[in-house]
């Protein structure tokens, strides 16, 4: 029994050393998805955050403007096919403002 435990410890130690020799690859950066014009024109003030996420998908970047009211700004960055940055401001879980600017 002691021999078996000794073998298991040796195998586990070798596995740990092998894992350290080959570090895991760096995580890939999230790809920029942007927002299509069809999606943009269907957004309106007062829509809930859930409706926004169902139509536009997950944003490329998100900032919290006010922790008390949980005001946030969602950014959809430009892509090659769609060179516009779309900024959606949420206040208390509803769209308060929408802005779309063309990339230079």
Backbone as a ProteinNet text record, in pm:
[ID]
protein_1_A
[PRIMARY]
XXXXXXXXXXXXXXXXXXXXXXXXXXXXXXXXXXXXXXXXXXXXXXXXXXXXXXXXXXXXXXXXXXXXXXXXXXXXXXXXXXXXXXXXXXXXXXXXXXXXXXXX
[TERTIARY]
81.1	0	86.5	195	284.3	353	384.3	447.9	353.4	225.3	125.3	109.2	105.8	95	219.2	336.5	459.9	460.5	410.1	403.1	306.2	191.2	92.6	148.7	221.8	283.5	387.6	467.1	568.7	504.7	396.6	327.5	266.2	205.7	145.4	251.8	367.9	477.2	527.8	541.6	587.7	487.2	358.5	255.6	260.7	285.6	295.6	416.7	529.2	648.8	629.3	561.2	536.3	443.2	346.2	253.9	327.2	424.5	501	594.9	642.5	733.6	663	534.2	456.6	344.6	372	268.9	150.3	36.6	-83.6	-74.9	-131.9	-126	-208.1	-168.5	-239.6	-381.2	-477.9	-614.6	-625.8	-702.4	-720.6	-802.8	-769.9	-847	-986.2	-1087.7	-1222.3	-1233.5	-1300.3	-1312.5	-1415.8	-1393.7	-1485.4	-1599.2	-1721	-1837.6	-1906.5	-1902.4	-1969.3	-2120.7	-2189.8	-2335.4	-2380.5	-2462.4	-2515.2	-2613.4	-2629.3	-2720.4	-2864.6	-2903.3	-3039.6	-3069.7	-2973.9	-2991.9	-2999.8	-2912.7	-2907.4	-3040.5	-3100.8	-3224.7	-3343.2	-3331	-3440.1	-3429.5	-3321	-3306.2	-3373.5	-3434.9	-3497.4	-3487.1	-3495.9	-3490	-3604.6	-3574.8	-3676.4	-3678.5	-3609.9	-3602.7	-3524.9	-3558.1	-3486.6	-3350.8	-3266.4	-3134.3	-3146.2	-3242.6	-3263.6	-3297.3	-3385.3	-3419.7	-3297.5	-3217.1	-3094.9	-3001.4	-2978.8	-2885.5	-2936.8	-3067.4	-3122.7	-3103.1	-3124.4	-3112.6	-2968.1	-2888.3	-2752.7	-2644.8	-2674.7	-2573.7	-2487.2	-2388.8	-2297.8	-2213	-2194.2	-2112.2	-1964	-1889.3	-1744.9	-1673.8	-1733	-1675.1	-1788.8	-1768.2	-1871.4	-1806.5	-1863.5	-1815.3	-1932	-1902.3	-2003.4	-1981.2	-2083.3	-2071.5	-2111.5	-2207.6	-2257.4	-2296.9	-2229.3	-2258.4	-2392.3	-2431.5	-2555.9	-2677.4	-2686.7	-2799	-2767.5	-2642.7	-2593.9	-2612.2	-2572.4	-2571.1	-2449.1	-2469.8	-2360.6	-2358.7	-2243.2	-2227.4	-2174.3	-2242.8	-2203.7	-2146.8	-2034.6	-1967.6	-1965.9	-2003	-1991.7	-1892.9	-1772.8	-1664.4	-1678.9	-1611.9	-1621.2	-1550.7	-1599.3	-1536.6	-1502.9	-1437	-1402.1	-1529.4	-1626.2	-1749.7	-1844.2	-1831.4	-1922.9	-1842.1	-1794.3	-1699.4	-1763	-1851.8	-1917.6	-1899.2	-1875.5	-1874.2	-2011.6	-2076.4	-2208.9	-2196.1	-2248.9	-2243.7	-2386.7	-2417.7	-2552	-2538.3	-2607.9	-2605.2	-2730.5	-2709.3	-2820.4	-2833.8	-2956.1	-2983.7	-3092.8	-3062.1	-3155.3	-3211.8	-3127	-3167.3	-3242.7	-3252.1	-3321.5	-3229.9	-3249.5	-3167.8	-3203.2	-3102.5	-3121.7	-3072.8	-2970.1	-2915.8	-2845.1	-2852	-2784.5	-2707.5	-2582	-2499.1	-2420.5	-2403.6	-2330.6	-2239.9	-2108.5	-2009.8	-1927.5	-1905.4	-1825.8	-1677.1	-1607.8	-1463.1	-1391.9	-1287.5	-1211.7	-1128.2
-117.9	0	125.8	122.7	238.3	260	151.3	162.3	230.3	193.1	251.6	400.8	440	581.6	656.4	596.8	659	678.7	582	592.1	703.1	710.4	814.9	954.1	969.7	1099.4	1135	1037.1	1062	1103.4	1037.1	1070.6	1209.9	1241.7	1374.1	1483.7	1459.2	1556.3	1577.4	1470.5	1481.1	1558.5	1537.5	1609.7	1758.3	1794	1935.4	2000.5	1930.8	1984.8	2001.9	1907.7	1917.6	2035.4	2060.7	2172.3	2305.1	2313.9	2437	2459	2352.6	2365.5	2421.4	2395.5	2444.3	2534.9	2665.2	2755.4	2762.6	2788.3	2798	2922.1	2916.7	3032.1	3148	3268	3387	3385.4	3432.5	3433	3527.6	3487.4	3569.9	3692.7	3803.7	3925.5	3907.9	3960.8	3946.2	4021.5	3961.4	4025.6	4137.5	4238.6	4351.7	4312.5	4328.7	4286.9	4403.6	4522.9	4638.6	4625.7	4719.7	4716.6	4754	4669.5	4694.4	4811.2	4878.1	4992.7	4949.8	4832.6	4782.4	4770.3	4726.3	4713.9	4851.2	4942.1	5077.2	5150.5	5142.7	5218.5	5159.6	5037.9	4976.4	5001.6	5066	5101	5235.1	5248.3	5375.1	5399	5526.5	5561.8	5496	5449.4	5386.6	5235	5178.2	5031.7	4976.9	4855.7	4794.7	4741.9	4718.4	4663.2	4525.1	4447.1	4314.2	4319.5	4412.6	4428.2	4468.1	4558.7	4601.8	4484.4	4403.6	4292.3	4183.9	4164.9	4066.8	4114.4	4243.4	4296	4316.9	4378.4	4418.7	4321	4236.1	4144	4209.1	4134.5	4181.3	4297.3	4403.5	4516.7	4481.8	4561.9	4541.7	4594.5	4695.2	4753	4810.5	4811.9	4861.3	4937.8	5053.8	5129.8	5157	5166.4	5201.8	5348	5430.4	5574	5612.1	5541	5574	5443.7	5410.6	5284.7	5287.6	5403.7	5411.9	5381.6	5447.7	5424.6	5318.3	5270.6	5173	5222.2	5348.4	5403.9	5349.4	5301.1	5240.9	5294.9	5282.5	5317.4	5194.6	5155	5039.4	5089.4	5032.8	5073.3	4957.7	4986.2	4892	4956.5	4899.2	4959.1	4934.8	5018.7	5002.5	4877.9	4826.9	4714.9	4759.6	4674.6	4708.3	4726.6	4640.1	4645.7	4755.7	4796.4	4892.8	4993.6	5104.9	5193.7	5296.6	5254.5	5345.1	5295.8	5390.1	5360.9	5396.7	5302.1	5325.3	5325.3	5431.1	5446.7	5450.1	5359.5	5352.2	5376.2	5478.3	5508.9	5453.1	5375.5	5316.1	5386.2	5416.4	5474.1	5390.9	5329.2	5242.9	5132.5	5074.8	4960.4	4993.8	5123.4	5164.3	5254	5252.6	5335	5481.3	5561.3	5705.4	5785.2	5738.1	5810.8	5712.6	5742.8	5661.9	5756.9	5724	5808.2	5718.4	5765	5686.8	5782	5754.5	5841.6	5762.5	5821.6	5753.3	5763.2	5651.5	5645.4	5728.6	5799.4	5882.4	5797.6
0	0	0	80.8	85.4	-48.2	-116.9	-247.9	-346.3	-341.6	-430.7	-404.4	-278.1	-242.7	-289.3	-272.7	-318.3	-468.8	-543.6	-690.4	-729.9	-662.7	-694.1	-666.9	-558.3	-527.1	-632.7	-675.6	-777.9	-909.9	-948.2	-1073.5	-1064.5	-951	-933.4	-937.5	-876.2	-878.9	-1020.6	-1096.1	-1234.5	-1318.5	-1294	-1369.3	-1338.3	-1212.5	-1175	-1240.2	-1241.7	-1305.2	-1454.6	-1517	-1660.8	-1691	-1605	-1626.3	-1614.9	-1524.5	-1509.7	-1627.6	-1689.6	-1802.7	-1925	-1938.5	-2052.2	-2001.4	-1989.6	-1937.5	-2033.8	-1977.5	-2061.2	-2148.6	-2268.3	-2357.6	-2301.7	-2339.4	-2294.5	-2352	-2276.6	-2329.3	-2448	-2545.1	-2664.3	-2629.2	-2691.5	-2670.2	-2730.3	-2663.7	-2718.4	-2850.5	-2944.9	-3075	-3068.9	-3149.4	-3157.5	-3250.1	-3203.2	-3280.9	-3348.4	-3287.3	-3343.7	-3337	-3404.5	-3409.4	-3550.1	-3608.1	-3742	-3738.9	-3853.7	-3862.9	-3838.7	-3888.4	-3865.9	-3717	-3641.9	-3496.6	-3432.7	-3476.7	-3419.3	-3436	-3554.2	-3576.3	-3500.2	-3451.7	-3374.8	-3224.3	-3182.3	-3041.3	-3015.4	-2900.3	-2863.9	-2714.5	-2677.2	-2536.4	-2461.6	-2341.4	-2258.9	-2268.2	-2368.2	-2378.8	-2259.6	-2219.6	-2107.7	-2153.5	-2055.9	-2085.1	-2148	-2104.5	-2161	-2308.8	-2347.2	-2489.2	-2570.2	-2514	-2581.8	-2604.5	-2501.1	-2513.1	-2607.2	-2613.4	-2706.6	-2850.5	-2875.1	-3012.6	-3054.8	-2967.8	-3007.3	-2963	-2866.9	-2816.8	-2710.5	-2666.5	-2562.3	-2614	-2533.1	-2579.1	-2582.8	-2659.9	-2668.5	-2544	-2479.2	-2357.5	-2273.4	-2141.9	-2050.8	-1936.6	-1901.5	-1786.7	-1693	-1563.5	-1463.7	-1427.5	-1450.9	-1426.6	-1284.4	-1227.5	-1095.5	-1026	-919	-850.4	-777.3	-727	-650.6	-738	-852.8	-944.8	-1048.3	-1049.5	-1145.8	-1289.1	-1311.1	-1446.3	-1517.6	-1639.4	-1715.3	-1857.4	-1919.8	-2060.3	-2131.9	-2238.5	-2318.9	-2451.1	-2492.1	-2615.8	-2714.3	-2837	-2948.6	-3045.4	-3055.4	-3132.1	-3281.9	-3362.4	-3508	-3558.2	-3670	-3738.9	-3880	-3955.1	-4093.2	-4176.4	-4157	-4233.7	-4185.4	-4059.7	-4000.9	-3919.1	-3981.7	-3914.3	-3820	-3733.4	-3639.3	-3496.5	-3406	-3263.4	-3209.3	-3146.4	-3089.8	-2937.8	-2875.9	-2730.9	-2679.2	-2586.7	-2528.2	-2379	-2328.3	-2185	-2120.5	-2014.1	-1939.1	-1805.1	-1768.3	-1636.7	-1571.9	-1460.6	-1387.8	-1475.7	-1561.3	-1642.8	-1769.2	-1804.6	-1928.1	-2011.2	-2142.7	-2232.1	-2209.2	-2173.5	-2151.4	-2272.1	-2341.5	-2455.9	-2549.5	-2677.7	-2779.9	-2870	-2896.9	-2982.4	-3077.2	-3199.9	-3301.5	-3377.1	-3374.8	-3435	-3535	-3654.7	-3756.7	-3722.1	-3743.1	-3718.1	-3824.7	-3785	-3880.4	-3969.8
[MASK]
++++++++++++++++++++++++++++++++++++++++++++++++++++++++++++++++++++++++++++++++++++++++++++++++++++++++

